[in-house]
Coordinates of C-alpha atoms in Angstrom, one line a residue:
Chain A
M35 CA -56.4 -14.1 -56.5
G36 CA -53.8 -16.9 -55.9
F37 CA -50.9 -14.4 -56.5
D38 CA -52.2 -12.2 -59.3
R39 CA -51.4 -9.3 -57.1
L40 CA -47.5 -9.7 -57.2
I41 CA -46.6 -11.7 -60.3
A42 CA -48.2 -9.2 -62.3
R43 CA -46.0 -6.6 -61.1
I44 CA -42.7 -8.9 -61.4
R45 CA -44.0 -8.7 -64.7
A46 CA -44.9 -5.1 -64.9
L47 CA -41.0 -5.0 -63.5
H48 CA -39.2 -7.3 -65.3
N49 CA -38.1 -8.5 -62.1
P50 CA -38.2 -11.4 -59.9
T51 CA -36.7 -11.0 -57.2
V52 CA -37.3 -9.6 -53.4
A53 CA -35.5 -7.2 -51.0
G54 CA -35.2 -9.0 -47.7
L55 CA -35.6 -6.5 -45.0
D56 CA -33.8 -7.8 -41.7
P57 CA -32.1 -4.6 -40.6
K58 CA -29.9 -5.7 -37.6
L59 CA -28.3 -2.5 -35.7
S60 CA -25.2 -3.1 -37.7
Y61 CA -25.8 -3.1 -41.0
V62 CA -27.5 0.6 -40.6
P63 CA -25.0 3.5 -41.5
D64 CA -23.5 5.3 -38.6
Y65 CA -24.7 8.3 -39.5
I66 CA -28.1 7.5 -39.1
R67 CA -27.4 5.2 -35.6
K68 CA -25.8 8.4 -33.7
E69 CA -28.6 11.0 -34.7
A70 CA -31.2 8.6 -33.5
F71 CA -29.1 7.8 -30.5
A72 CA -28.4 11.5 -29.8
R73 CA -32.7 11.8 -30.3
C74 CA -33.3 8.9 -28.2
D75 CA -32.4 8.2 -24.6
D76 CA -34.2 4.7 -25.2
P77 CA -31.9 2.4 -26.6
F78 CA -34.3 0.6 -28.1
E79 CA -36.4 3.3 -29.1
A80 CA -32.9 4.4 -30.4
A81 CA -32.6 1.2 -32.9
A82 CA -36.1 1.5 -34.3
S83 CA -36.2 4.8 -35.1
A84 CA -32.8 4.5 -36.7
I85 CA -34.3 0.8 -38.0
L86 CA -36.9 2.4 -39.4
T87 CA -35.5 5.5 -41.2
Y88 CA -32.7 3.1 -43.4
N89 CA -35.6 1.0 -44.3
K90 CA -37.1 4.1 -45.7
G91 CA -34.0 5.0 -47.9
L92 CA -34.5 1.2 -48.5
I93 CA -37.8 1.2 -50.0
D94 CA -37.4 4.7 -52.0
A95 CA -34.4 3.7 -53.6
L96 CA -35.8 0.3 -54.3
C97 CA -39.5 1.0 -54.8
D98 CA -40.0 1.7 -59.1
I99 CA -37.1 -1.7 -59.8
V100 CA -38.0 -4.2 -57.1
P101 CA -41.6 -5.4 -57.0
A102 CA -41.6 -7.0 -53.5
V103 CA -39.8 -6.6 -49.7
K104 CA -39.8 -9.6 -47.2
P105 CA -39.2 -8.5 -43.6
Q106 CA -38.1 -10.9 -41.6
C107 CA -39.7 -10.3 -38.1
A108 CA -36.5 -11.8 -35.8
Y109 CA -34.8 -9.0 -36.8
Y110 CA -37.4 -6.5 -35.7
E111 CA -38.6 -8.3 -32.2
M112 CA -34.9 -8.5 -31.7
Y113 CA -35.5 -4.4 -30.7
G114 CA -38.7 -5.2 -28.6
W115 CA -42.0 -4.2 -29.0
Q116 CA -40.6 -0.2 -30.2
G117 CA -39.2 -2.9 -33.2
M118 CA -42.5 -4.1 -33.7
R119 CA -43.7 -1.1 -34.2
T120 CA -40.9 0.0 -37.0
L121 CA -42.2 -3.2 -38.8
A122 CA -45.5 -2.1 -38.9
Q123 CA -44.8 1.4 -40.1
T124 CA -41.9 -0.4 -43.3
I125 CA -45.2 -2.2 -44.2
A126 CA -47.7 0.6 -44.6
Y127 CA -44.8 2.3 -46.2
A128 CA -43.3 0.3 -48.3
K129 CA -47.2 -0.5 -49.3
E130 CA -48.2 3.1 -50.2
K131 CA -45.3 3.2 -52.3
G132 CA -47.0 0.4 -54.5
M133 CA -44.6 -2.6 -53.0
F134 CA -45.8 -6.1 -51.8
V135 CA -44.9 -7.1 -48.8
I136 CA -44.5 -10.5 -47.2
T137 CA -44.0 -10.8 -43.8
D138 CA -41.2 -13.7 -43.8
G139 CA -42.5 -14.9 -40.0
K140 CA -42.8 -18.4 -40.3
R141 CA -45.5 -19.0 -37.9
N142 CA -47.4 -21.8 -37.0
D143 CA -49.8 -23.3 -34.0
I144 CA -53.2 -25.5 -34.3
G145 CA -56.2 -23.7 -35.6
A146 CA -58.2 -21.6 -33.4
T147 CA -54.2 -19.6 -32.6
M148 CA -53.6 -19.4 -36.2
Q149 CA -57.2 -17.3 -36.6
A150 CA -54.9 -14.8 -34.3
Y151 CA -51.6 -14.7 -36.8
A152 CA -53.6 -14.9 -39.0
A153 CA -55.6 -11.6 -38.3
A154 CA -52.0 -10.6 -37.0
H155 CA -50.0 -10.1 -40.1
L156 CA -53.0 -10.4 -43.1
G157 CA -56.3 -10.1 -41.8
K158 CA -58.0 -7.4 -39.4
T159 CA -58.4 -7.9 -35.5
E160 CA -61.8 -7.6 -33.9
L161 CA -61.4 -4.2 -31.9
D162 CA -64.6 -3.9 -29.9
G163 CA -66.9 -3.7 -33.1
C164 CA -64.3 -2.6 -35.6
R165 CA -62.1 -4.1 -37.6
C166 CA -58.5 -2.9 -37.7
A167 CA -55.5 -4.0 -39.7
A168 CA -52.8 -5.1 -36.9
F169 CA -49.7 -5.4 -39.5
D170 CA -51.9 -5.9 -43.3
A171 CA -48.6 -7.3 -45.0
D172 CA -49.3 -9.7 -48.4
A173 CA -47.9 -12.2 -47.9
L174 CA -46.8 -14.4 -45.1
T175 CA -44.0 -17.6 -44.3
V176 CA -45.5 -20.0 -42.3
N177 CA -44.5 -23.9 -41.1
G178 CA -46.7 -26.3 -42.1
Y179 CA -45.1 -29.4 -39.5
L180 CA -48.9 -29.1 -37.3
G181 CA -51.4 -30.0 -40.9
T182 CA -54.0 -28.6 -42.1
D183 CA -55.7 -26.8 -39.9
G184 CA -52.7 -24.8 -38.7
I185 CA -53.1 -23.4 -42.5
A186 CA -56.8 -23.6 -43.1
P187 CA -57.3 -20.2 -41.0
L188 CA -54.6 -18.5 -43.4
T189 CA -56.4 -19.7 -47.0
E190 CA -59.4 -18.2 -45.6
V191 CA -58.3 -15.1 -45.0
C192 CA -56.2 -15.6 -48.2
A193 CA -59.4 -15.1 -49.9
Q194 CA -60.8 -13.1 -47.7
E195 CA -58.0 -10.6 -48.2
D196 CA -56.4 -11.4 -51.4
K197 CA -54.0 -12.9 -49.9
G198 CA -51.1 -15.4 -49.6
I199 CA -49.3 -17.6 -48.0
F200 CA -45.4 -18.9 -48.0
V201 CA -45.3 -22.5 -46.3
L202 CA -41.7 -23.9 -45.5
V203 CA -41.0 -27.1 -48.1
K204 CA -37.2 -27.0 -48.5
T205 CA -35.5 -24.4 -46.4
S206 CA -32.2 -22.8 -47.9
N207 CA -29.6 -23.5 -44.4
P208 CA -27.1 -26.7 -44.5
S209 CA -29.0 -28.4 -41.8
S210 CA -32.4 -28.5 -43.6
G211 CA -32.0 -32.1 -44.9
E212 CA -32.1 -33.4 -41.2
L213 CA -35.7 -33.4 -41.1
Q214 CA -36.8 -32.8 -44.3
D215 CA -34.5 -34.5 -46.8
Q216 CA -35.9 -38.0 -44.6
L217 CA -37.8 -40.4 -47.1
L218 CA -41.2 -41.4 -46.0
G219 CA -42.4 -44.3 -48.3
D220 CA -40.2 -43.7 -51.7
A221 CA -40.6 -39.6 -51.3
P222 CA -38.8 -37.4 -48.9
V223 CA -40.5 -34.8 -46.6
Y224 CA -40.2 -32.0 -48.2
R225 CA -42.1 -34.0 -51.1
A226 CA -45.0 -34.6 -49.0
M227 CA -44.8 -31.3 -47.4
G228 CA -44.9 -29.6 -51.1
N229 CA -47.9 -31.5 -52.1
M230 CA -50.1 -30.3 -49.0
C231 CA -49.0 -26.8 -50.7
E232 CA -51.0 -28.3 -53.8
R233 CA -53.8 -29.2 -51.6
W234 CA -54.6 -26.0 -49.9
G235 CA -54.1 -24.3 -52.1
E236 CA -57.0 -26.1 -55.0
A237 CA -59.5 -23.1 -53.8
T238 CA -57.4 -20.4 -54.9
I239 CA -55.8 -20.9 -58.3
G240 CA -55.6 -17.1 -60.0
E241 CA -55.2 -16.6 -63.6
Y242 CA -51.6 -17.1 -63.7
G243 CA -52.0 -20.5 -62.8
Y244 CA -51.0 -20.3 -59.2
S245 CA -52.7 -21.2 -56.1
A246 CA -52.3 -18.2 -52.6
V247 CA -50.4 -21.0 -51.3
G248 CA -47.0 -21.1 -52.1
A249 CA -44.3 -22.6 -50.8
V250 CA -39.7 -21.2 -49.3
V251 CA -37.4 -23.7 -51.7
G252 CA -34.0 -22.5 -50.8
A253 CA -31.7 -21.5 -54.1
T254 CA -29.0 -23.7 -52.0
Y255 CA -31.1 -26.3 -53.0
P256 CA -31.2 -27.2 -57.1
Q257 CA -32.4 -30.1 -58.0
Q258 CA -34.7 -29.7 -55.3
L259 CA -36.2 -26.9 -56.6
S260 CA -36.3 -28.3 -60.0
E261 CA -37.8 -30.9 -58.8
L262 CA -40.4 -29.4 -57.0
R263 CA -40.7 -26.7 -60.0
A264 CA -42.5 -29.8 -61.8
A265 CA -43.6 -31.7 -59.6
L266 CA -46.3 -29.2 -57.4
P267 CA -47.4 -27.0 -61.0
H268 CA -49.8 -24.6 -59.0
T269 CA -47.4 -23.4 -56.0
F270 CA -45.9 -19.9 -56.1
F271 CA -42.0 -20.5 -55.0
L272 CA -40.5 -17.8 -52.5
V273 CA -36.9 -18.3 -53.4
P274 CA -34.4 -17.3 -50.5
G275 CA -30.3 -18.1 -50.7
Y276 CA -28.9 -16.1 -53.4
G277 CA -26.0 -14.6 -53.3
A278 CA -24.8 -14.4 -48.9
Q279 CA -26.4 -17.8 -48.3
G280 CA -23.9 -19.1 -52.0
G281 CA -26.9 -19.8 -54.5
G282 CA -26.1 -17.8 -57.5
A283 CA -28.8 -17.2 -61.5
K284 CA -27.9 -20.3 -63.0
D285 CA -29.0 -22.2 -59.1
V286 CA -32.5 -20.3 -59.1
A287 CA -33.1 -20.9 -63.1
P288 CA -34.9 -23.8 -62.1
A289 CA -37.9 -21.9 -59.8
F290 CA -39.2 -20.7 -62.6
D291 CA -42.0 -22.1 -65.6
A292 CA -42.0 -21.6 -68.8
N293 CA -43.2 -19.0 -68.9
G294 CA -40.5 -17.8 -66.7
D295 CA -43.2 -16.8 -63.9
G296 CA -44.3 -18.9 -60.5
A297 CA -40.5 -17.5 -58.1
I298 CA -39.7 -15.0 -57.1
I299 CA -36.1 -14.5 -55.8
N300 CA -35.5 -12.6 -52.3
S301 CA -31.6 -11.4 -51.4
S302 CA -31.0 -9.5 -48.1
R303 CA -28.1 -9.0 -46.4
G304 CA -26.4 -8.6 -50.4
I305 CA -28.8 -5.0 -50.8
L306 CA -28.6 -4.3 -47.4
C307 CA -25.4 -4.3 -47.0
A308 CA -24.3 -3.3 -50.8
Y309 CA -22.2 -0.3 -50.1
Q310 CA -20.0 -2.1 -46.5
K311 CA -19.5 -4.3 -50.1
A312 CA -18.9 -1.8 -52.2
G313 CA -17.5 -0.1 -50.0
C314 CA -18.8 3.2 -50.6
D315 CA -19.8 6.3 -48.7
A316 CA -22.6 5.6 -46.1
H317 CA -24.7 8.4 -47.1
A318 CA -24.9 6.5 -50.4
Y319 CA -26.1 3.0 -48.5
A320 CA -29.7 3.3 -50.7
E321 CA -28.1 3.9 -54.3
A322 CA -25.3 1.2 -53.2
A323 CA -28.9 -0.7 -52.5
R324 CA -30.8 0.4 -55.8
A325 CA -27.5 -0.9 -57.6
E326 CA -27.5 -4.3 -56.2
A327 CA -30.7 -5.2 -57.1
I328 CA -30.1 -4.1 -60.4
R329 CA -27.1 -6.5 -60.9
M330 CA -28.5 -8.7 -59.5
R331 CA -32.3 -8.3 -61.4
D332 CA -30.2 -8.7 -64.6
D333 CA -28.0 -11.2 -63.4
I334 CA -31.5 -13.4 -62.7
I335 CA -32.8 -12.2 -66.5
S336 CA -29.8 -13.5 -67.8
A337 CA -29.9 -16.6 -66.7
L338 CA -33.4 -17.3 -67.7
Chain B
M277 CA -29.0 -25.6 -16.1
G278 CA -31.9 -27.5 -18.5
F279 CA -35.4 -27.0 -16.7
D280 CA -33.7 -27.3 -13.1
R281 CA -35.7 -23.4 -12.0
L282 CA -38.9 -24.2 -13.6
I283 CA -38.5 -28.0 -11.5
A284 CA -37.3 -26.5 -8.6
R285 CA -40.6 -23.8 -8.7
I286 CA -43.3 -27.3 -9.4
R287 CA -41.8 -29.4 -7.0
A288 CA -42.1 -26.3 -4.1
L289 CA -46.0 -25.5 -5.1
H290 CA -47.1 -29.4 -6.0
N291 CA -47.9 -27.9 -8.7
P292 CA -46.7 -29.5 -12.4
T293 CA -49.1 -26.7 -14.7
V294 CA -49.1 -24.1 -16.5
A295 CA -51.6 -21.1 -16.9
G296 CA -51.5 -20.4 -20.8
L297 CA -52.4 -16.6 -21.1
D298 CA -54.5 -16.6 -25.0
P299 CA -55.6 -13.4 -23.9
K300 CA -58.6 -12.6 -27.1
L301 CA -60.4 -9.2 -25.9
S302 CA -63.3 -11.3 -26.2
Y303 CA -62.5 -13.0 -23.1
V304 CA -61.5 -9.9 -21.4
P305 CA -64.3 -9.4 -18.8
D306 CA -66.9 -6.4 -20.4
Y307 CA -65.3 -3.5 -17.3
I308 CA -62.3 -3.9 -17.5
R309 CA -63.5 -3.5 -21.6
K310 CA -65.1 -0.4 -21.1
E311 CA -63.1 1.1 -18.9
A312 CA -60.5 0.8 -21.4
F313 CA -62.1 2.2 -24.7
A314 CA -63.4 4.6 -23.0
R315 CA -59.9 6.2 -22.3
C316 CA -57.9 5.3 -25.4
D317 CA -59.1 7.0 -28.3
D318 CA -56.9 4.6 -30.1
P319 CA -58.2 0.4 -30.5
F320 CA -54.7 -1.0 -30.5
E321 CA -54.1 1.3 -27.6
A322 CA -57.6 0.2 -25.8
A323 CA -56.8 -3.4 -26.2
A324 CA -54.0 -3.7 -25.9
S325 CA -53.9 -1.8 -21.9
A326 CA -58.1 -4.2 -21.1
I327 CA -54.9 -7.3 -21.8
L328 CA -52.7 -5.9 -19.7
T329 CA -55.4 -5.7 -17.1
Y330 CA -56.3 -8.4 -17.3
N331 CA -53.2 -10.4 -17.6
K332 CA -52.2 -8.5 -14.3
G333 CA -55.2 -9.8 -12.1
L334 CA -55.0 -13.8 -13.6
I335 CA -51.5 -13.4 -12.7
D336 CA -51.8 -11.8 -8.7
A337 CA -54.7 -14.7 -8.4
L338 CA -52.6 -17.2 -9.8
C339 CA -48.7 -16.8 -8.8
D340 CA -48.7 -19.0 -5.6
I341 CA -49.8 -21.3 -6.8
V342 CA -49.5 -22.2 -10.1
P343 CA -45.5 -22.2 -10.8
A344 CA -46.3 -21.0 -15.1
V345 CA -47.0 -19.3 -17.1
K346 CA -47.0 -19.5 -20.4
P347 CA -48.6 -16.2 -23.1
Q348 CA -49.1 -16.6 -26.7
C349 CA -47.5 -14.6 -29.1
A350 CA -50.3 -15.0 -31.7
Y351 CA -52.9 -13.3 -29.1
Y352 CA -50.3 -10.4 -29.0
E353 CA -49.1 -9.8 -32.4
M354 CA -52.8 -9.1 -33.0
Y355 CA -52.7 -6.2 -31.3
G356 CA -50.5 -5.1 -32.6
W357 CA -47.1 -3.4 -32.1
Q358 CA -49.5 -2.4 -28.2
G359 CA -49.9 -5.6 -28.2
M360 CA -46.2 -6.9 -28.6
R361 CA -45.8 -4.1 -25.7
T362 CA -48.4 -5.7 -23.3
L363 CA -46.8 -8.6 -24.2
A364 CA -43.3 -7.6 -22.8
Q365 CA -45.0 -6.0 -19.4
T366 CA -46.8 -9.3 -19.4
I367 CA -44.1 -11.0 -18.9
A368 CA -42.1 -8.6 -17.2
Y369 CA -45.0 -8.3 -14.3
A370 CA -45.3 -12.1 -14.1
K371 CA -41.3 -13.2 -13.8
E372 CA -41.5 -9.6 -10.2
K373 CA -44.2 -12.7 -8.8
G374 CA -42.1 -15.3 -9.0
M375 CA -43.5 -17.2 -12.0
F376 CA -41.5 -19.3 -15.0
V377 CA -42.6 -17.4 -18.6
I378 CA -43.0 -19.6 -21.4
T379 CA -43.2 -17.4 -24.3
D380 CA -45.5 -19.7 -26.3
G381 CA -44.3 -18.2 -30.6
K382 CA -43.7 -21.6 -32.5
R383 CA -40.5 -19.9 -33.7
N384 CA -38.1 -21.6 -37.0
D385 CA -35.8 -20.4 -38.8
I386 CA -32.2 -20.2 -40.3
G387 CA -29.3 -20.0 -38.4
A388 CA -28.5 -16.0 -38.4
T389 CA -32.2 -15.4 -38.5
M390 CA -32.3 -17.7 -35.2
Q391 CA -29.8 -15.9 -33.2
A392 CA -32.0 -12.6 -33.7
Y393 CA -35.1 -14.2 -32.5
A394 CA -33.1 -15.8 -29.2
A395 CA -32.1 -12.1 -28.4
A396 CA -35.8 -11.3 -28.6
H397 CA -37.1 -13.8 -26.9
L398 CA -34.3 -15.0 -24.5
G399 CA -31.0 -13.2 -24.8
K400 CA -29.8 -9.5 -25.0
T401 CA -29.9 -7.6 -27.7
E402 CA -26.9 -5.5 -28.7
L403 CA -28.0 -1.8 -29.5
D404 CA -24.5 0.8 -29.7
G405 CA -22.7 -0.4 -26.8
C406 CA -25.4 -1.9 -24.3
R407 CA -26.7 -5.3 -23.2
C408 CA -30.8 -5.1 -23.1
A409 CA -33.4 -7.6 -22.5
A410 CA -35.7 -7.3 -25.1
F411 CA -38.9 -9.8 -24.2
D412 CA -36.8 -12.3 -21.9
A413 CA -38.8 -15.2 -21.5
D414 CA -37.6 -17.9 -19.5
A415 CA -38.5 -20.2 -22.3
L416 CA -39.8 -20.3 -25.4
T417 CA -41.1 -22.8 -28.1
V418 CA -40.0 -23.5 -31.1
N419 CA -40.3 -25.4 -34.2
G420 CA -37.4 -27.8 -35.4
Y421 CA -38.5 -28.2 -39.2
L422 CA -34.9 -26.7 -40.7
G423 CA -33.4 -29.2 -38.4
T424 CA -30.4 -28.0 -36.3
D425 CA -28.7 -25.1 -37.5
G426 CA -32.2 -23.2 -36.3
I427 CA -31.6 -24.7 -33.4
A428 CA -28.2 -24.1 -32.0
P429 CA -28.5 -20.2 -31.8
L430 CA -31.0 -20.9 -29.1
T431 CA -29.0 -23.6 -26.9
E432 CA -25.8 -21.4 -26.6
V433 CA -28.3 -18.3 -25.7
C434 CA -30.2 -21.1 -23.2
A435 CA -26.8 -22.8 -21.6
Q436 CA -25.2 -18.4 -21.0
E437 CA -28.3 -17.1 -19.8
D438 CA -30.3 -20.7 -18.1
K439 CA -33.4 -20.7 -20.1
G440 CA -35.0 -23.9 -22.0
I441 CA -37.0 -24.4 -25.1
F442 CA -39.4 -26.2 -25.9
V443 CA -39.1 -27.9 -29.6
L444 CA -42.4 -29.2 -30.9
V445 CA -42.9 -33.2 -31.4
K446 CA -46.3 -34.1 -31.8
T447 CA -48.4 -31.7 -32.0
S448 CA -52.0 -31.4 -30.3
N449 CA -54.9 -30.7 -33.4
P450 CA -56.7 -33.1 -35.3
S451 CA -54.6 -33.0 -38.0
S452 CA -50.7 -33.4 -36.2
G453 CA -50.8 -36.3 -37.8
E454 CA -50.6 -36.0 -41.1
L455 CA -46.7 -35.2 -41.3
Q456 CA -45.6 -35.8 -37.6
D457 CA -47.5 -39.2 -37.4
Q458 CA -45.8 -40.2 -41.0
L459 CA -43.5 -42.9 -41.4
L460 CA -39.8 -42.5 -41.9
G461 CA -38.4 -46.3 -42.0
D462 CA -39.8 -47.8 -39.3
A463 CA -40.8 -44.4 -36.8
P464 CA -42.8 -41.7 -37.2
V465 CA -41.5 -38.2 -37.6
Y466 CA -42.4 -36.8 -34.2
R467 CA -40.1 -39.9 -32.7
A468 CA -36.9 -38.4 -35.6
M469 CA -37.8 -34.8 -33.9
G470 CA -38.1 -36.4 -30.7
N471 CA -34.8 -37.9 -30.9
M472 CA -32.7 -34.1 -32.5
C473 CA -34.4 -33.0 -28.7
E474 CA -32.1 -35.5 -26.9
R475 CA -29.5 -34.4 -29.2
W476 CA -29.3 -31.1 -29.5
G477 CA -30.0 -31.2 -25.4
E478 CA -27.1 -32.9 -24.5
A479 CA -24.4 -30.1 -23.5
T480 CA -27.0 -28.9 -20.4
I481 CA -28.5 -31.8 -18.3
G482 CA -29.3 -30.3 -15.1
E483 CA -29.3 -31.5 -12.0
Y484 CA -32.7 -33.1 -12.0
G485 CA -32.0 -34.9 -15.3
Y486 CA -33.3 -33.0 -17.6
S487 CA -31.5 -30.6 -19.9
A488 CA -32.8 -27.8 -21.9
V489 CA -34.5 -28.8 -24.3
G490 CA -38.1 -30.1 -24.3
A491 CA -40.2 -30.6 -26.2
V492 CA -43.7 -29.6 -26.8
V493 CA -46.2 -32.8 -26.7
G494 CA -50.3 -32.6 -26.9
A495 CA -52.2 -34.3 -24.4
T496 CA -55.1 -35.4 -26.9
Y497 CA -52.2 -37.9 -28.2
P498 CA -52.0 -40.0 -24.8
Q499 CA -50.2 -43.2 -26.3
Q500 CA -47.3 -41.0 -27.8
L501 CA -47.0 -39.0 -25.2
S502 CA -46.1 -42.1 -23.5
E503 CA -44.2 -43.7 -25.6
L504 CA -42.2 -40.4 -26.3
R505 CA -41.6 -40.4 -22.4
A506 CA -40.1 -43.4 -22.3
A507 CA -37.5 -42.6 -25.0
L508 CA -36.0 -39.5 -24.4
P509 CA -35.4 -39.8 -20.4
H510 CA -33.8 -36.2 -20.7
T511 CA -36.3 -34.3 -22.6
F512 CA -38.9 -32.6 -20.0
F513 CA -42.6 -32.1 -22.2
L514 CA -44.9 -29.2 -22.4
V515 CA -48.5 -30.7 -22.7
P516 CA -51.3 -28.0 -23.8
G517 CA -54.3 -30.1 -24.9
Y518 CA -55.6 -30.3 -21.6
G519 CA -59.0 -29.3 -20.5
A520 CA -60.9 -27.6 -23.8
Q521 CA -58.9 -29.3 -26.0
G522 CA -60.4 -32.9 -24.8
G523 CA -56.9 -34.0 -22.0
G524 CA -57.9 -34.8 -19.4
A525 CA -55.7 -36.2 -16.0
K526 CA -55.7 -39.7 -16.7
D527 CA -54.2 -38.4 -20.3
V528 CA -51.2 -36.5 -19.1
A529 CA -50.4 -38.2 -16.5
P530 CA -48.1 -40.8 -18.8
A531 CA -45.9 -37.6 -20.0
F532 CA -44.4 -37.5 -15.9
D533 CA -41.3 -39.4 -14.5
A534 CA -41.0 -42.1 -12.3
N535 CA -40.3 -39.6 -9.8
G536 CA -43.6 -36.8 -10.7
D537 CA -40.8 -34.5 -12.7
G538 CA -40.8 -34.4 -16.3
A539 CA -43.5 -32.7 -18.0
I540 CA -45.8 -29.6 -17.3
I541 CA -49.8 -29.0 -18.1
N542 CA -50.7 -26.6 -20.0
S543 CA -54.4 -24.9 -19.5
S544 CA -55.7 -21.9 -21.0
R545 CA -59.1 -21.5 -22.0
G546 CA -60.1 -23.2 -19.3
I547 CA -58.2 -21.5 -16.8
L548 CA -59.1 -17.9 -19.0
C549 CA -62.3 -17.9 -19.4
A550 CA -63.5 -20.3 -15.9
Y551 CA -65.7 -17.0 -15.7
Q552 CA -67.8 -17.6 -18.2
K553 CA -68.0 -21.0 -17.9
A554 CA -68.9 -20.5 -13.6
G555 CA -71.7 -18.3 -15.0
C556 CA -70.2 -15.4 -12.2
D557 CA -69.8 -11.9 -12.0
A558 CA -67.4 -10.8 -14.6
H559 CA -65.6 -8.8 -11.5
A560 CA -64.9 -12.2 -10.0
Y561 CA -62.7 -13.2 -12.4
A562 CA -59.4 -13.9 -11.2
E563 CA -61.3 -16.1 -8.4
A564 CA -63.2 -17.9 -10.8
A565 CA -58.8 -18.2 -12.8
R566 CA -57.3 -19.2 -9.0
A567 CA -60.4 -22.0 -8.3
E568 CA -60.1 -23.3 -11.6
A569 CA -56.5 -23.7 -10.9
I570 CA -56.7 -25.5 -7.8
R571 CA -59.5 -27.8 -9.5
M572 CA -56.6 -28.9 -12.2
R573 CA -53.7 -28.8 -10.2
D574 CA -55.6 -31.6 -7.8
D575 CA -57.2 -33.8 -11.1
I576 CA -53.0 -33.7 -11.8
I577 CA -51.6 -35.0 -8.9
S578 CA -54.8 -37.4 -7.9
A579 CA -53.8 -39.1 -11.6
L580 CA -50.0 -39.5 -10.3

């Protein structure tokens, strides 16, 4: 219920972070890429295969210290349906290794269509009598611009399948304020969206006090993060923007509640490309990712 | 440039409508479904194959009278990566038959990630030296909640590849007003989003006066449709909500400009399920879809 499974895993590992799996082909070590392109004639097959190998290496290196991974759909879709197959295989592998999987798809649509997205990413699809899971993540990021009927089909599946969603509230990018900071009466748009998250989550509050409807709030806006933490006591936060986008440990500290719960901090490029940044041998990419994940964990824990 | 290719095709066929390809497996005629499930062991493979057959039949029946199709990503993702392969094959087939393809994905993210979505759906992906198109639609629906840096990577690809985007402005669903109708000062959120579309499109205005940045405005809100048509002279409208969602021909008339340009009206279930509604033999599903597409065209043209 709520994000209990995720929170329990964070507590067990003493690590409130998630590794973003945004595998641009240029991040994949040369030796993996070359092997795949030598083996496969179709360049999309080769890319998809190289990325799967890379992801599995990262998951193996991270699964006992990092509670969750967050594959970003865009970086799989750009490699075609073969890339989407790699997304499904990556999710299955990470779950097999005990990780909580957040698919970062920022999906949104009208109610009937959101039922289809809910089935695709969190639930099961009806297939002529059998019900099968297509992508089967533990949580999905979504956009709430369409209001309640775009969210209700997801909360239904979350309640049935013990899964969660993260609604975009205040995003980490420089132009997020163009709409999100505009005032609706006294309060900005992001606050209205945050209040909707509290309402949407009401029926799914778990044992740690958080509902199945979380929010995306960027590390690059620490003041809003602090304001929203106080205003949304039942909304668990997914916090992008640490590392490559400029957020530091003290920027993300306000995302947490008094118990040190309430948020998970994402790093994508920092972990994925740690071997490039460290200038170490590409064969050590997974060890470099693990070292960076440990550094990040200790950095964030020390700021709490 | 802009939506010139689409507008030229609409003018040539005297038909400002688009057929939504939202192929739930339950819409697919029994005889197609049974054949596919008898042939394929994997239920996702069977579903993907059945849907492709169904889509091709629809495209064959519509391509000389309807200018465009709009596959809805959710209904392909729910059938797994095999469903995404069917999406790619459907897009390729529709383009081969001369149709303009709008992928309805409502994608949105920060700038770096939107580059990946832009490559996936409209542009080309770098694959170790070669550049290949993954899904290759003519246009993509997107969500502008993240502001300019989530849109800029798309307008760049649109300019390079002569493609377009449709930004969600005022959606057709009942709860669209929860955020979209809230007032930012004097004007509602949807108006602010519409104004951003005009700004984002400035550099890509084509010969018919419309930019490559269109807007999604629902037929279920005719007053807002009329207001937005007047306020956004360079923004081409994609109008969902006709038919199954309740919009009629006189509701969509305000979407058009004085020349009868400026909008394309979508129908999904009305066309896809015409054979069920008409109670005719399932083998005649494509003819029934064609008859409904002609009825819809004439209905809308008569209201202009």
